[in-house]
mmCIF file of C-alpha atoms in Angstrom:
data_model
loop_
_atom_site.group_PDB
_atom_site.id
_atom_site.type_symbol
_atom_site.label_atom_id
_atom_site.label_comp_id
_atom_site.label_asym_id
_atom_site.label_seq_id
_atom_site.Cartn_x
_atom_site.Cartn_y
_atom_site.Cartn_z
ATOM 1 C CA MET A 124 -56.775 -37.895 30.554
ATOM 2 C CA GLU A 125 -56.868 -41.365 29.935
ATOM 3 C CA ALA A 126 -59.575 -41.790 32.518
ATOM 4 C CA VAL A 127 -61.558 -38.713 30.084
ATOM 5 C CA LEU A 128 -61.123 -40.542 27.545
ATOM 6 C CA VAL A 129 -62.419 -44.049 29.123
ATOM 7 C CA ILE A 130 -66.104 -41.558 30.938
ATOM 8 C CA VAL A 131 -66.297 -40.361 26.888
ATOM 9 C CA ALA A 132 -65.615 -43.697 25.174
ATOM 10 C CA LEU A 133 -68.469 -44.950 28.279
ATOM 11 C CA ILE A 134 -71.144 -42.351 27.700
ATOM 12 C CA PHE A 135 -70.379 -42.526 23.693
ATOM 13 C CA ILE A 136 -71.625 -46.168 23.978
ATOM 14 C CA ALA A 137 -74.515 -45.558 26.595
ATOM 15 C CA PHE A 138 -75.679 -43.280 23.574
ATOM 16 C CA LEU A 139 -75.094 -45.582 21.451
ATOM 17 C CA ALA A 140 -76.870 -48.502 22.914
ATOM 18 C CA LEU A 141 -80.137 -46.238 24.351
ATOM 19 C CA GLY A 142 -80.659 -45.133 20.382
ATOM 20 C CA ALA A 143 -80.512 -49.059 18.889
ATOM 21 C CA TYR A 144 -83.032 -49.783 21.855
ATOM 22 C CA ALA A 145 -85.279 -47.216 21.324
ATOM 23 C CA THR A 146 -84.501 -47.914 18.049
ATOM 24 C CA VAL A 147 -86.307 -51.499 18.290
ATOM 25 C CA LYS A 148 -88.690 -50.552 20.685
ATOM 26 C CA ALA A 149 -90.163 -48.399 17.227
ATOM 27 C CA VAL A 150 -90.422 -50.976 15.114
ATOM 28 C CA GLY A 151 -91.375 -53.277 17.116
ATOM 29 C CA ALA A 152 -94.315 -51.121 18.068
ATOM 30 C CA ALA A 153 -94.299 -49.816 14.158
ATOM 31 C CA LYS A 154 -94.593 -53.883 13.562
ATOM 32 C CA ARG A 155 -97.287 -54.707 16.087
ATOM 33 C CA GLY A 156 -99.529 -51.809 14.458
ATOM 34 C CA VAL A 157 -98.881 -53.180 10.406
ATOM 35 C CA ASP A 158 -99.910 -56.867 11.728
ATOM 36 C CA ARG A 159 -103.371 -55.488 13.894
ATOM 37 C CA THR A 160 -103.789 -53.243 10.301
ATOM 38 C CA VAL A 161 -103.605 -55.729 8.584
ATOM 39 C CA ALA A 162 -105.654 -58.602 10.575
ATOM 40 C CA GLN A 163 -108.194 -55.842 10.705
ATOM 41 C CA ALA A 164 -108.513 -55.490 6.898
ATOM 42 C CA ARG A 165 -108.456 -59.192 6.480
ATOM 43 C CA ARG A 166 -110.822 -60.089 9.269
ATOM 44 C CA THR A 167 -113.685 -57.404 6.864
ATOM 45 C CA VAL A 168 -112.612 -59.192 3.687
ATOM 46 C CA GLU A 169 -113.577 -62.327 5.268
ATOM 47 C CA ASP A 170 -116.582 -61.440 6.920
ATOM 48 C CA THR A 171 -117.665 -59.920 4.114
ATOM 49 C CA THR A 172 -116.855 -62.463 1.784
ATOM 50 C CA LEU A 173 -119.645 -64.878 3.965
ATOM 51 C CA ARG A 174 -121.999 -62.197 4.190
ATOM 52 C CA ALA A 175 -122.237 -62.043 0.413
ATOM 53 C CA LYS A 176 -122.154 -66.358 0.422
ATOM 54 C CA SER A 177 -125.174 -66.510 3.169
ATOM 55 C CA PHE A 178 -126.960 -64.596 0.143
ATOM 56 C CA GLN A 179 -126.284 -67.933 -2.780
ATOM 57 C CA PRO A 180 -128.617 -70.783 -1.745
ATOM 58 C CA GLY A 181 -127.980 -74.339 -1.033
ATOM 59 C CA THR A 182 -125.463 -75.541 2.070
ATOM 60 C CA ALA A 183 -122.009 -73.310 1.054
ATOM 61 C CA SER A 184 -125.274 -69.889 2.038
ATOM 62 C CA GLU A 185 -126.372 -72.084 5.768
ATOM 63 C CA LEU A 186 -121.678 -72.810 6.403
ATOM 64 C CA ALA A 187 -121.788 -68.915 6.020
ATOM 65 C CA GLN A 188 -124.528 -67.829 8.111
ATOM 66 C CA LEU A 189 -123.191 -70.053 11.006
ATOM 67 C CA ARG A 190 -119.684 -68.286 10.225
ATOM 68 C CA LEU A 191 -121.169 -64.884 10.508
ATOM 69 C CA LYS A 192 -123.081 -65.337 13.725
ATOM 70 C CA LEU A 193 -119.664 -67.133 15.627
ATOM 71 C CA ARG A 194 -117.524 -64.849 14.581
ATOM 72 C CA THR A 195 -119.863 -61.892 15.767
ATOM 73 C CA SER A 196 -121.060 -63.072 18.689
ATOM 74 C CA MET A 197 -117.317 -64.019 19.845
ATOM 75 C CA ARG A 198 -115.881 -60.690 18.162
ATOM 76 C CA ALA A 199 -118.413 -58.957 20.850
ATOM 77 C CA THR A 200 -117.693 -60.399 23.539
ATOM 78 C CA GLN A 201 -114.210 -60.083 23.903
ATOM 79 C CA ASP A 202 -114.627 -56.620 22.613
ATOM 80 C CA ALA A 203 -116.696 -56.409 25.768
ATOM 81 C CA LEU A 204 -115.019 -57.898 28.105
ATOM 82 C CA HIS A 205 -110.963 -56.615 27.868
ATOM 83 C CA ALA A 206 -112.937 -52.906 27.426
ATOM 84 C CA ARG A 207 -114.557 -52.844 30.828
ATOM 85 C CA VAL A 208 -111.804 -55.126 32.269
ATOM 86 C CA SER A 209 -109.529 -52.247 33.500
ATOM 87 C CA ASP A 210 -112.142 -50.630 35.680
ATOM 88 C CA ASP A 211 -113.159 -54.155 37.263
ATOM 89 C CA PRO A 212 -110.805 -56.834 37.931
ATOM 90 C CA THR A 213 -113.054 -59.106 38.707
ATOM 91 C CA LEU A 214 -113.936 -59.352 34.943
ATOM 92 C CA LYS A 215 -110.134 -61.827 34.200
ATOM 93 C CA GLU A 216 -112.106 -64.468 35.653
ATOM 94 C CA SER A 217 -114.282 -64.071 32.705
ATOM 95 C CA ILE A 218 -111.810 -63.973 30.615
ATOM 96 C CA ASP A 219 -109.799 -66.830 31.305
ATOM 97 C CA LEU A 220 -113.051 -68.440 30.399
ATOM 98 C CA PHE A 221 -113.827 -66.412 27.353
ATOM 99 C CA ALA A 222 -110.056 -67.640 26.774
ATOM 100 C CA ARG A 223 -111.133 -71.249 26.681
ATOM 101 C CA LEU A 224 -114.440 -70.771 25.153
ATOM 102 C CA SER A 225 -112.881 -68.972 21.918
ATOM 103 C CA ALA A 226 -110.531 -72.487 21.324
ATOM 104 C CA HIS A 227 -114.048 -74.306 20.560
ATOM 105 C CA GLY A 228 -115.028 -71.475 18.265
ATOM 106 C CA HIS A 229 -112.143 -71.084 16.445
ATOM 107 C CA GLU A 230 -111.817 -74.283 15.919
ATOM 108 C CA LEU A 231 -115.852 -74.520 15.086
ATOM 109 C CA ASP A 232 -114.935 -71.710 12.186
ATOM 110 C CA GLY A 233 -112.108 -73.899 10.946
ATOM 111 C CA GLU A 234 -114.622 -76.719 10.586
ATOM 112 C CA LEU A 235 -117.114 -74.677 9.257
ATOM 113 C CA LYS A 236 -114.918 -73.084 6.878
ATOM 114 C CA ARG A 237 -113.568 -76.678 5.885
ATOM 115 C CA LEU A 238 -116.550 -77.783 4.152
ATOM 116 C CA GLU A 239 -117.026 -74.900 2.398
ATOM 117 C CA THR A 240 -114.709 -76.532 -0.015
ATOM 118 C CA GLU A 241 -116.697 -79.724 0.573
ATOM 119 C CA PRO A 242 -118.196 -81.287 -2.636
ATOM 120 C CA ASP A 243 -120.462 -83.910 -0.889
ATOM 121 C CA LYS A 244 -123.156 -81.255 -1.024
ATOM 122 C CA ALA A 245 -125.091 -84.174 0.821
ATOM 123 C CA HIS A 246 -122.432 -85.266 3.175
ATOM 124 C CA VAL A 247 -122.132 -81.790 4.348
ATOM 125 C CA GLN A 248 -125.862 -81.725 4.450
ATOM 126 C CA GLY A 249 -126.288 -83.764 7.547
ATOM 127 C CA LEU A 250 -123.729 -82.310 9.369
ATOM 128 C CA LEU A 251 -125.694 -78.904 9.957
ATOM 129 C CA PRO A 252 -127.985 -79.921 11.976
ATOM 130 C CA GLU A 253 -125.151 -80.759 14.835
ATOM 131 C CA LEU A 254 -123.406 -77.573 13.403
ATOM 132 C CA ARG A 255 -126.287 -75.780 14.741
ATOM 133 C CA ALA A 256 -126.221 -76.919 17.410
ATOM 134 C CA ARG A 257 -122.158 -76.782 18.859
ATOM 135 C CA THR A 258 -122.968 -72.629 17.739
ATOM 136 C CA GLU A 259 -125.617 -72.346 19.520
ATOM 137 C CA GLN A 260 -124.300 -73.700 22.484
ATOM 138 C CA ILE A 261 -121.084 -71.623 21.737
ATOM 139 C CA THR A 262 -122.543 -68.712 20.618
ATOM 140 C CA ASN A 263 -125.350 -68.338 24.154
ATOM 141 C CA SER A 264 -121.937 -68.765 26.412
ATOM 142 C CA ALA A 265 -120.560 -65.652 24.893
ATOM 143 C CA ASP A 266 -123.581 -63.416 24.822
ATOM 144 C CA ALA A 267 -124.575 -64.893 28.297
ATOM 145 C CA LEU A 268 -120.942 -63.176 29.337
ATOM 146 C CA ARG A 269 -121.117 -60.250 27.643
ATOM 147 C CA HIS A 270 -124.515 -59.747 28.610
ATOM 148 C CA ALA A 271 -123.252 -60.387 32.007
ATOM 149 C CA ALA A 272 -120.514 -57.888 32.182
ATOM 150 C CA ARG A 273 -122.753 -54.933 30.835
ATOM 151 C CA ASP A 274 -125.010 -55.638 33.656
ATOM 152 C CA ARG A 275 -122.472 -55.863 35.985
ATOM 153 C CA ALA A 276 -120.944 -52.871 34.581
ATOM 154 C CA THR A 277 -124.565 -50.260 34.394
ATOM 155 C CA ARG A 278 -125.819 -52.202 38.398
ATOM 156 C CA PHE A 279 -121.827 -49.870 38.907
ATOM 157 C CA ALA A 280 -122.907 -47.203 37.443
ATOM 158 C CA GLY A 281 -126.374 -46.743 38.978
ATOM 159 C CA ASP A 282 -125.273 -47.445 42.357
ATOM 160 C CA ASP A 283 -122.815 -44.377 41.832
ATOM 161 C CA LEU A 284 -124.464 -42.401 40.391
ATOM 162 C CA ASP A 285 -127.333 -43.095 43.548
ATOM 163 C CA SER A 286 -125.311 -42.385 46.717
ATOM 164 C CA LEU A 287 -123.210 -39.280 44.249
ATOM 165 C CA SER A 288 -127.046 -38.426 44.507
ATOM 166 C CA LEU A 289 -127.110 -38.564 47.946
ATOM 167 C CA GLN A 290 -124.242 -37.082 48.745
ATOM 168 C CA ILE A 291 -125.329 -33.804 46.477
ATOM 169 C CA ASP A 292 -129.059 -33.605 48.474
ATOM 170 C CA LEU A 293 -127.375 -33.786 52.117
ATOM 171 C CA GLU A 294 -124.637 -30.722 50.892
ATOM 172 C CA ALA A 295 -127.865 -28.893 48.791
ATOM 173 C CA GLY A 296 -129.168 -29.762 52.371
ATOM 174 C CA ALA A 297 -126.729 -28.227 54.822
ATOM 175 C CA LEU A 298 -125.712 -25.529 52.317
ATOM 176 C CA ARG A 299 -129.646 -24.374 52.783
ATOM 177 C CA HIS A 300 -129.718 -24.684 56.665
ATOM 178 C CA TRP A 301 -128.125 -20.516 57.773
ATOM 179 C CA THR A 302 -129.338 -19.462 61.275
ATOM 180 C CA THR A 303 -130.117 -15.816 62.620
ATOM 181 C CA GLU A 304 -128.312 -14.049 64.726
ATOM 182 C CA THR A 305 -131.677 -12.116 67.448
ATOM 183 C CA ASP A 306 -130.698 -9.353 68.606
ATOM 184 C CA PRO A 307 -129.774 -9.176 72.152
ATOM 185 C CA VAL A 308 -132.526 -8.582 74.742
ATOM 186 C CA GLN A 309 -132.557 -4.575 75.693
ATOM 187 C CA GLU A 310 -132.279 -3.699 78.799
ATOM 188 C CA THR A 311 -134.986 -1.715 80.159
ATOM 189 C CA PRO A 312 -133.799 1.901 81.013
ATOM 190 C CA ARG A 313 -133.962 2.854 84.543
ATOM 191 C CA PRO A 314 -135.684 6.200 85.299
ATOM 192 C CA GLY A 315 -133.254 9.399 85.196
ATOM 193 C CA SER A 316 -130.763 7.120 83.523
ATOM 194 C CA ALA A 317 -129.495 8.836 79.704
ATOM 195 C CA GLN A 318 -131.050 6.923 77.145
ATOM 196 C CA GLU A 319 -128.655 6.113 75.127
ATOM 197 C CA PRO A 320 -129.745 7.134 71.383
ATOM 198 C CA ALA A 321 -131.014 3.396 68.902
ATOM 199 C CA ARG A 322 -128.897 2.094 66.994
ATOM 200 C CA PRO A 323 -130.113 0.671 63.664
ATOM 201 C CA ALA A 324 -130.708 -3.298 63.561
ATOM 202 C CA ILE A 325 -128.093 -3.301 60.286
ATOM 203 C CA THR A 326 -125.555 -1.270 59.200
ATOM 204 C CA PRO A 327 -126.013 0.781 56.738
ATOM 205 C CA PRO A 328 -124.430 -1.347 53.711
ATOM 206 C CA GLY A 329 -120.486 0.922 52.102
ATOM 207 C CA VAL A 330 -118.872 0.242 49.094
ATOM 208 C CA ARG A 331 -119.675 -3.005 47.035
ATOM 209 C CA PRO A 332 -117.246 -4.297 45.606
ATOM 210 C CA VAL A 333 -117.470 -4.219 41.607
ATOM 211 C CA TYR A 334 -117.501 -8.272 40.681
ATOM 212 C CA PRO A 335 -115.732 -8.504 36.736
ATOM 213 C CA TRP A 336 -119.417 -10.424 35.365
ATOM 214 C CA GLN A 337 -121.291 -7.091 36.930
ATOM 215 C CA LYS A 338 -121.875 -4.693 34.112
ATOM 216 C CA LYS A 339 -120.567 -0.630 34.445
ATOM 217 C CA PRO A 340 -123.866 1.852 35.467
ATOM 218 C CA ARG A 341 -124.731 3.981 32.746
ATOM 219 C CA PRO A 342 -124.198 7.326 33.144
ATOM 220 C CA GLU A 343 -127.124 9.173 34.020
ATOM 221 C CA SER A 344 -127.980 11.740 30.930
ATOM 222 C CA THR A 345 -127.338 15.737 32.071
ATOM 223 C CA THR A 346 -130.037 16.449 29.394
#
C-alpha cells in the first residue's frame, strides 16, 4: 500500500513539474512576443519622427536623412539574410559579417541621434561630410551583402528550374516514344491444304468502361 502511495505522489509531483515548466515556457514565449511588438512599434514611431524631421530645413533634416538611409539599408539586409539562411546555410558567414557591420551601424546611428540635440549647429555642420562618408560606406557594404544574397538565390532557383525543365522534356519524350507491334508474316498456303479464315488484325472492342468524368448517353427519342 505504501508503494502505491509513493507512486501516486511521484506521478502527482511529475504533473506539477510538467505544468510549471509549460507555464514558464508559455510566459517566456508571450514575453518575447510582447518585446518584439514593442520594439517594432518603437521603430515605427522613430522612423515616422525621422521622416517628419527630414522635411525640416537645417542640419536636423540632414541628420534625419542619414539615419533613415542607414536604418532602412541595415534592416532590409538583415531581413534578407535571415530569410534565406534556412535554405542556404552558406549565408551564415555573411550573417557573421553583417553582425560586425551592424556594430558600426549602431554606433553611427547613436552618434547621429546625439547630434540632433547638439545646440552648436555650426559644429554639427562641420561634421556632416565625415558622417555622410561613414553612412555611405556602411550602407554600400550592407547593400552589397543583400544584393549578393538575392542574386545567389535567383541563380539557384534558375538552375533548379533549368534542371527540372530538362527532366520534364526527357520524360515527355519517353512518354511519346512507343513501338507498333507488327503482324507476324503469314505463311503461303500450300496447295491442297485448307486455308483458315482470315482473322481481323485488330480484335473488335468489347464493352468500354465508363469513367466517372464521362457524361451518360442521352436516351434516343422514341417519337
